[in-house]
Tab-separated table of C-alpha atoms and ligand atoms in Angstrom:
chain	number	residue	atom	x	y	z
C	3	UNK	CA	-21.981	-9.327	11.184
C	4	UNK	CA	-20.196	-9.050	7.686
C	5	UNK	CA	-21.429	-9.614	4.499
C	6	UNK	CA	-20.197	-12.782	3.079
C	7	UNK	CA	-19.119	-12.493	-0.669
C	8	UNK	CA	-18.095	-14.462	-3.517
C	9	UNK	CA	-16.672	-12.082	-6.304
C	10	UNK	CA	-15.321	-12.525	-9.667
C	11	UNK	CA	-12.912	-9.955	-11.095
C	12	UNK	CA	-12.877	-10.690	-14.519
C	13	UNK	CA	-9.811	-8.279	-15.519
C	14	UNK	CA	-9.187	-7.750	-19.014
C	15	UNK	CA	-10.830	-11.193	-20.122
C	16	UNK	CA	-13.764	-12.455	-21.895
C	17	UNK	CA	-15.351	-10.830	-24.757
C	18	UNK	CA	-19.226	-9.844	-25.066
C	19	UNK	CA	-20.883	-12.868	-25.851
C	20	UNK	CA	-18.497	-15.140	-23.390
C	21	UNK	CA	-19.100	-12.475	-20.756
C	22	UNK	CA	-22.980	-12.669	-21.675
C	23	UNK	CA	-22.960	-16.650	-21.345
C	24	UNK	CA	-21.149	-16.471	-18.175
C	25	UNK	CA	-23.502	-14.037	-16.716
C	26	UNK	CA	-26.448	-15.937	-17.987
C	27	UNK	CA	-24.854	-19.335	-16.638
C	28	UNK	CA	-24.387	-17.529	-13.222
C	29	UNK	CA	-27.938	-16.330	-12.978
C	30	UNK	CA	-29.321	-19.862	-14.104
C	31	UNK	CA	-27.366	-21.247	-11.382
C	32	UNK	CA	-28.329	-18.963	-8.734
C	33	UNK	CA	-32.184	-19.375	-9.818
C	34	UNK	CA	-31.771	-23.047	-9.411
C	35	UNK	CA	-29.728	-22.932	-6.316
C	36	UNK	CA	-30.776	-19.637	-4.434
C	37	UNK	CA	-28.201	-18.592	-2.081
C	38	UNK	CA	-28.859	-17.154	1.185
C	39	UNK	CA	-25.576	-16.746	2.884
C	40	UNK	CA	-23.718	-14.909	0.294
C	41	UNK	CA	-23.706	-12.208	-2.077
C	42	UNK	CA	-22.393	-12.916	-5.618
C	43	UNK	CA	-20.411	-10.128	-7.339
C	44	UNK	CA	-18.967	-10.071	-10.876
C	45	UNK	CA	-16.940	-7.158	-12.082
C	46	UNK	CA	-16.612	-7.541	-16.029
C	47	UNK	CA	-14.906	-5.122	-18.282
C	48	UNK	CA	-16.035	-1.710	-18.235
C	49	UNK	CA	-17.900	-1.985	-21.855
C	50	UNK	CA	-19.938	-4.899	-20.501
C	51	UNK	CA	-21.039	-3.162	-17.320
C	52	UNK	CA	-24.425	-2.345	-18.962
C	53	UNK	CA	-24.990	-5.611	-20.685
C	54	UNK	CA	-24.106	-7.487	-17.816
C	55	UNK	CA	-26.572	-5.418	-15.665
C	56	UNK	CA	-29.241	-6.042	-18.234
C	57	UNK	CA	-28.783	-9.924	-18.188
C	58	UNK	CA	-28.453	-10.334	-14.452
C	59	UNK	CA	-31.966	-10.479	-13.512
C	60	UNK	CA	-31.252	-12.399	-10.273
C	61	UNK	CA	-30.929	-9.675	-7.497
C	62	UNK	CA	-28.245	-11.894	-5.893
C	63	UNK	CA	-25.904	-11.145	-8.723
C	64	UNK	CA	-24.304	-7.563	-8.519
C	65	UNK	CA	-22.304	-5.902	-10.662
C	66	UNK	CA	-18.708	-4.169	-9.978
C	67	UNK	CA	-16.626	-2.178	-11.991
C	68	UNK	CA	-12.936	-2.569	-11.741
C	69	UNK	CA	-11.658	0.857	-11.564
C	70	UNK	CA	-12.980	4.657	-11.464
C	71	UNK	CA	-11.509	7.941	-11.922
C	72	UNK	CA	-11.350	10.364	-9.008
C	73	UNK	CA	-12.920	13.245	-10.617
C	74	UNK	CA	-16.354	14.046	-11.392
C	75	UNK	CA	-16.113	14.826	-15.064
C	76	UNK	CA	-14.190	16.857	-17.485
C	77	UNK	CA	-11.126	16.457	-19.808
C	78	UNK	CA	-9.821	13.182	-18.572
C	79	UNK	CA	-9.493	10.997	-21.667
C	80	UNK	CA	-10.139	7.314	-21.156
C	81	UNK	CA	-11.799	7.317	-17.792
C	82	UNK	CA	-14.864	6.609	-16.211
C	83	UNK	CA	-16.553	8.864	-13.602
C	84	UNK	CA	-18.371	7.175	-10.295
C	85	UNK	CA	-21.752	8.528	-11.819
C	86	UNK	CA	-21.177	6.794	-15.264
C	87	UNK	CA	-20.658	3.517	-13.291
C	88	UNK	CA	-23.881	4.084	-11.709
C	89	UNK	CA	-25.457	4.920	-14.668
C	90	UNK	CA	-24.214	1.321	-16.137
C	91	UNK	CA	-26.076	-0.069	-13.095
C	92	UNK	CA	-22.858	-1.058	-11.186
C	93	UNK	CA	-23.372	-0.989	-7.612
C	94	UNK	CA	-19.528	-1.769	-6.537
C	95	UNK	CA	-15.832	-0.533	-7.707
C	96	UNK	CA	-12.810	-2.479	-7.216
C	97	UNK	CA	-10.169	-0.076	-6.191
C	98	UNK	CA	-6.486	-0.132	-5.442
C	99	UNK	CA	-5.983	-3.655	-7.045
C	100	UNK	CA	-2.415	-4.550	-7.167
C	101	UNK	CA	-2.504	-4.531	-10.744
C	102	UNK	CA	-3.549	-0.671	-10.892
C	103	UNK	CA	-0.982	-0.084	-8.321
C	104	UNK	CA	1.903	-1.786	-9.723
C	105	UNK	CA	1.121	-1.495	-13.640
C	106	UNK	CA	-0.662	1.833	-13.776
C	107	UNK	CA	0.968	3.723	-10.791
C	108	UNK	CA	-1.716	4.282	-8.724
C	109	UNK	CA	-0.633	5.396	-5.240
C	110	UNK	CA	-2.237	5.626	-1.833
C	111	UNK	CA	-3.250	9.069	-2.018
C	112	UNK	CA	-5.323	8.326	-5.494
C	113	UNK	CA	-6.790	5.462	-4.221
C	114	UNK	CA	-8.020	7.086	-1.066
C	115	UNK	CA	-9.416	9.713	-3.576
C	116	UNK	CA	-11.123	7.158	-5.175
C	117	UNK	CA	-12.657	5.492	-2.400
C	118	UNK	CA	-13.944	8.840	-0.866
C	119	UNK	CA	-15.390	9.490	-4.528
C	120	UNK	CA	-17.082	6.222	-4.822
C	121	UNK	CA	-18.780	6.452	-1.237
C	122	UNK	CA	-19.732	10.068	-1.697
C	123	UNK	CA	-21.436	9.033	-4.908
C	124	UNK	CA	-23.233	5.795	-3.384
C	125	UNK	CA	-20.947	3.192	-4.790
C	126	UNK	CA	-19.544	0.330	-2.680
C	127	UNK	CA	-15.640	0.425	-2.707
C	128	UNK	CA	-13.862	-2.974	-2.804
C	129	UNK	CA	-10.285	-1.360	-1.443
C	130	UNK	CA	-7.687	-4.041	-2.400
C	131	UNK	CA	-4.613	-4.287	-0.159
C	132	UNK	CA	-1.659	-6.762	0.013
C	133	UNK	CA	2.240	-7.093	-0.011
C	134	UNK	CA	4.781	-8.323	-2.055
C	135	UNK	CA	6.802	-11.334	-1.528
C	136	UNK	CA	9.733	-9.314	-0.625
C	137	UNK	CA	7.759	-7.608	1.934
C	138	UNK	CA	6.667	-10.997	3.562
C	139	UNK	CA	10.181	-12.398	3.565
C	140	UNK	CA	11.438	-9.462	5.360
C	141	UNK	CA	8.702	-9.637	7.672
C	142	UNK	CA	7.321	-6.247	6.925
C	143	UNK	CA	3.988	-7.455	5.621
C	144	UNK	CA	1.841	-6.437	8.404
C	145	UNK	CA	3.605	-2.994	8.592
C	146	UNK	CA	3.011	-2.519	4.836
C	147	UNK	CA	-0.797	-3.782	5.309
C	148	UNK	CA	-1.238	-1.195	8.210
C	149	UNK	CA	0.144	1.541	5.902
C	150	UNK	CA	-1.858	0.748	3.172
C	151	UNK	CA	-5.078	0.801	5.282
C	152	UNK	CA	-4.008	4.138	6.934
C	153	UNK	CA	-3.524	5.674	3.684
C	154	UNK	CA	-6.483	4.052	1.830
C	155	UNK	CA	-9.037	4.856	4.478
C	156	UNK	CA	-7.739	8.245	5.395
C	157	UNK	CA	-10.127	10.846	6.169
C	158	UNK	CA	-13.433	8.427	6.429
C	159	UNK	CA	-15.823	8.366	9.305
C	160	UNK	CA	-16.601	5.072	11.132
C	161	UNK	CA	-20.135	5.063	9.764
C	162	UNK	CA	-18.766	5.132	6.001
C	163	UNK	CA	-16.769	2.074	7.071
C	164	UNK	CA	-19.845	0.128	6.908
C	165	UNK	CA	-20.059	0.732	3.199
C	166	UNK	CA	-16.339	-0.598	2.485
C	167	UNK	CA	-15.195	-3.749	1.623
C	168	UNK	CA	-11.573	-4.849	2.154
C	169	UNK	CA	-9.987	-7.244	-0.021
C	170	UNK	CA	-6.658	-8.779	1.132
C	171	UNK	CA	-4.734	-9.880	-1.734
C	172	UNK	CA	-1.163	-10.887	-1.528
C	173	UNK	CA	0.649	-9.944	-4.500
C	174	UNK	CA	2.449	-13.003	-4.488
C	175	UNK	CA	-0.347	-15.104	-4.714
C	176	UNK	CA	-2.345	-13.418	-7.307
C	177	UNK	CA	-2.435	-15.186	-10.744
C	178	UNK	CA	0.571	-17.300	-9.680
C	179	UNK	CA	-1.253	-20.474	-8.601
C	180	UNK	CA	0.365	-19.967	-5.251
C	181	UNK	CA	-2.358	-19.255	-2.557
C	182	UNK	CA	-1.668	-18.141	0.833
C	183	UNK	CA	-2.236	-21.026	3.462
C	184	UNK	CA	-5.439	-20.671	5.240
C	185	UNK	CA	-3.515	-19.881	8.324
C	186	UNK	CA	-1.478	-17.058	6.595
C	187	UNK	CA	-4.502	-15.577	5.260
C	188	UNK	CA	-6.512	-15.839	8.745
C	189	UNK	CA	-3.242	-14.278	10.487
C	190	UNK	CA	-3.630	-11.244	8.248
C	191	UNK	CA	-7.438	-11.072	8.150
C	192	UNK	CA	-7.199	-11.066	11.975
C	193	UNK	CA	-4.570	-8.368	12.049
C	194	UNK	CA	-7.130	-6.404	9.631
C	195	UNK	CA	-9.827	-6.652	12.011
C	196	UNK	CA	-8.158	-5.848	14.983
C	197	UNK	CA	-6.878	-2.741	13.262
C	198	UNK	CA	-10.496	-1.753	12.361
C	199	UNK	CA	-11.540	-2.369	15.912
C	200	UNK	CA	-8.993	-0.220	17.241
C	201	UNK	CA	-8.902	2.467	14.875
C	202	UNK	CA	-13.190	2.745	14.369
C	203	UNK	CA	-14.780	0.390	16.784
C	204	UNK	CA	-15.844	-3.146	17.452
C	205	UNK	CA	-18.849	-2.944	15.611
C	206	UNK	CA	-17.118	-1.501	12.246
C	207	UNK	CA	-14.401	-4.489	12.620
C	208	UNK	CA	-17.407	-7.033	13.028
C	209	UNK	CA	-19.461	-5.470	9.857
C	210	UNK	CA	-16.900	-4.611	7.326
C	211	UNK	CA	-16.193	-7.558	4.923
C	212	UNK	CA	-12.709	-8.715	4.390
C	213	UNK	CA	-12.348	-10.927	1.420
C	214	UNK	CA	-9.283	-12.779	0.610
C	215	UNK	CA	-7.885	-12.743	-3.063
C	216	UNK	CA	-4.946	-14.804	-4.842
C	217	UNK	CA	-5.447	-17.895	-6.533
C	218	UNK	CA	-8.559	-18.919	-5.084
C	219	UNK	CA	-10.046	-22.109	-6.638
C	220	UNK	CA	-12.594	-24.837	-5.892
C	221	UNK	CA	-9.818	-26.843	-4.425
C	222	UNK	CA	-8.702	-24.381	-1.925
C	223	UNK	CA	-11.911	-22.360	-1.199
C	224	UNK	CA	-13.229	-24.610	1.405
C	225	UNK	CA	-10.331	-24.453	3.614
C	226	UNK	CA	-9.991	-20.494	3.158
C	227	UNK	CA	-13.825	-19.799	3.689
C	228	UNK	CA	-13.476	-22.071	7.148
C	229	UNK	CA	-11.410	-19.317	8.762
C	230	UNK	CA	-13.120	-17.228	11.019
C	231	UNK	CA	-12.054	-13.919	9.777
C	232	UNK	CA	-12.407	-14.702	6.008
C	233	UNK	CA	-15.555	-13.207	4.831
C	234	UNK	CA	-15.572	-14.652	1.247
C	235	UNK	CA	-13.118	-14.239	-1.825
C	236	UNK	CA	-12.267	-11.942	-4.802
C	237	UNK	CA	-11.420	-14.389	-7.573
C	238	UNK	CA	-9.550	-13.814	-10.726
C	239	UNK	CA	-8.456	-16.556	-13.271
C	240	UNK	CA	-11.063	-19.045	-11.453
C	241	UNK	CA	-13.987	-16.404	-11.894
C	242	UNK	CA	-13.804	-16.594	-15.885
C	243	UNK	CA	-14.221	-20.373	-15.943
C	244	UNK	CA	-17.878	-20.970	-15.427
C	245	UNK	CA	-17.642	-24.434	-13.536
C	246	UNK	CA	-14.877	-23.165	-11.011
C	247	UNK	CA	-16.876	-20.112	-10.516
C	248	UNK	CA	-20.115	-21.664	-9.749
C	249	UNK	CA	-18.130	-24.185	-7.823
C	250	UNK	CA	-16.715	-21.609	-5.651
C	251	UNK	CA	-20.341	-20.198	-5.080
C	252	UNK	CA	-21.437	-23.429	-3.911
C	253	UNK	CA	-18.471	-23.782	-1.370
C	254	UNK	CA	-19.028	-20.006	-0.167
C	255	UNK	CA	-23.008	-20.855	0.493
C	256	UNK	CA	-22.213	-24.140	2.280
C	257	UNK	CA	-19.450	-22.842	4.469
C	258	UNK	CA	-19.433	-19.045	4.920
C	259	UNK	CA	-21.422	-17.806	7.900
S	12	LIG	P1	-6.352	-14.731	-9.138
S	12	LIG	O1	-6.791	-12.818	-8.979
S	12	LIG	O2	-7.664	-15.480	-8.609
S	12	LIG	O3	-6.305	-14.929	-10.501
S	12	LIG	O4	-5.273	-14.814	-8.248
S	12	LIG	C1	-7.281	-12.479	-7.860
S	12	LIG	C2	-7.239	-11.032	-8.103
S	12	LIG	O5	-6.429	-10.452	-8.553
S	12	LIG	O6	-8.328	-10.339	-7.715
């Protein structure tokens, strides 16, 4: 069965002291309310990775990076390699977020190279995919997701898929306050699971966590988490506000199975 996950993507938000306070508050919450059914992940800005790992004494709180270079080392100004992220204590890395794709020009080939690099070094990639509003309106959203999966997972063996987490994040729902309805999300998640089953195996499809992302909040988490193919969430805005992140963790622990 797929791991159930509540993950917070802080993006370029929260300074050191604020980040530290949020990690500590999350830890305290998890110590007082141990979770059995979910893994909790936070992805702070890169310069806070070490500090977050240091402060995350609770082993239920894992740390993810938000990006990673495809190369091992060398003259790549401003980049961080997989082994540097591992050095900082990160266990996972978000790759192919739509903001990286649209604002920083990352294409499928680069994202695929990063996924492979992360896996080869022992990081768990969280591969983000999602369609634009235009694609949904012109009814090519499933074809687009299939193409992103084909390209993002290209060259991976079935046994490597067990270490990949997929985050379906429709671009039109990211940071807009507009969430995919539970039915829209479930339809796409079931499409992704069917894709994994046909391309790899029923076991792979069953084991790979498929997270939903796009304006997840305490108010909609319950309905989203109640869908059979939604294994959790990748949360932006609501993950940098202590109460809303902790509320979503609580709902996740209650509902996700
Ligand atoms: P949001 O971001 O929750 O603020 O919509 C989600 C994401 O980009 O991962």
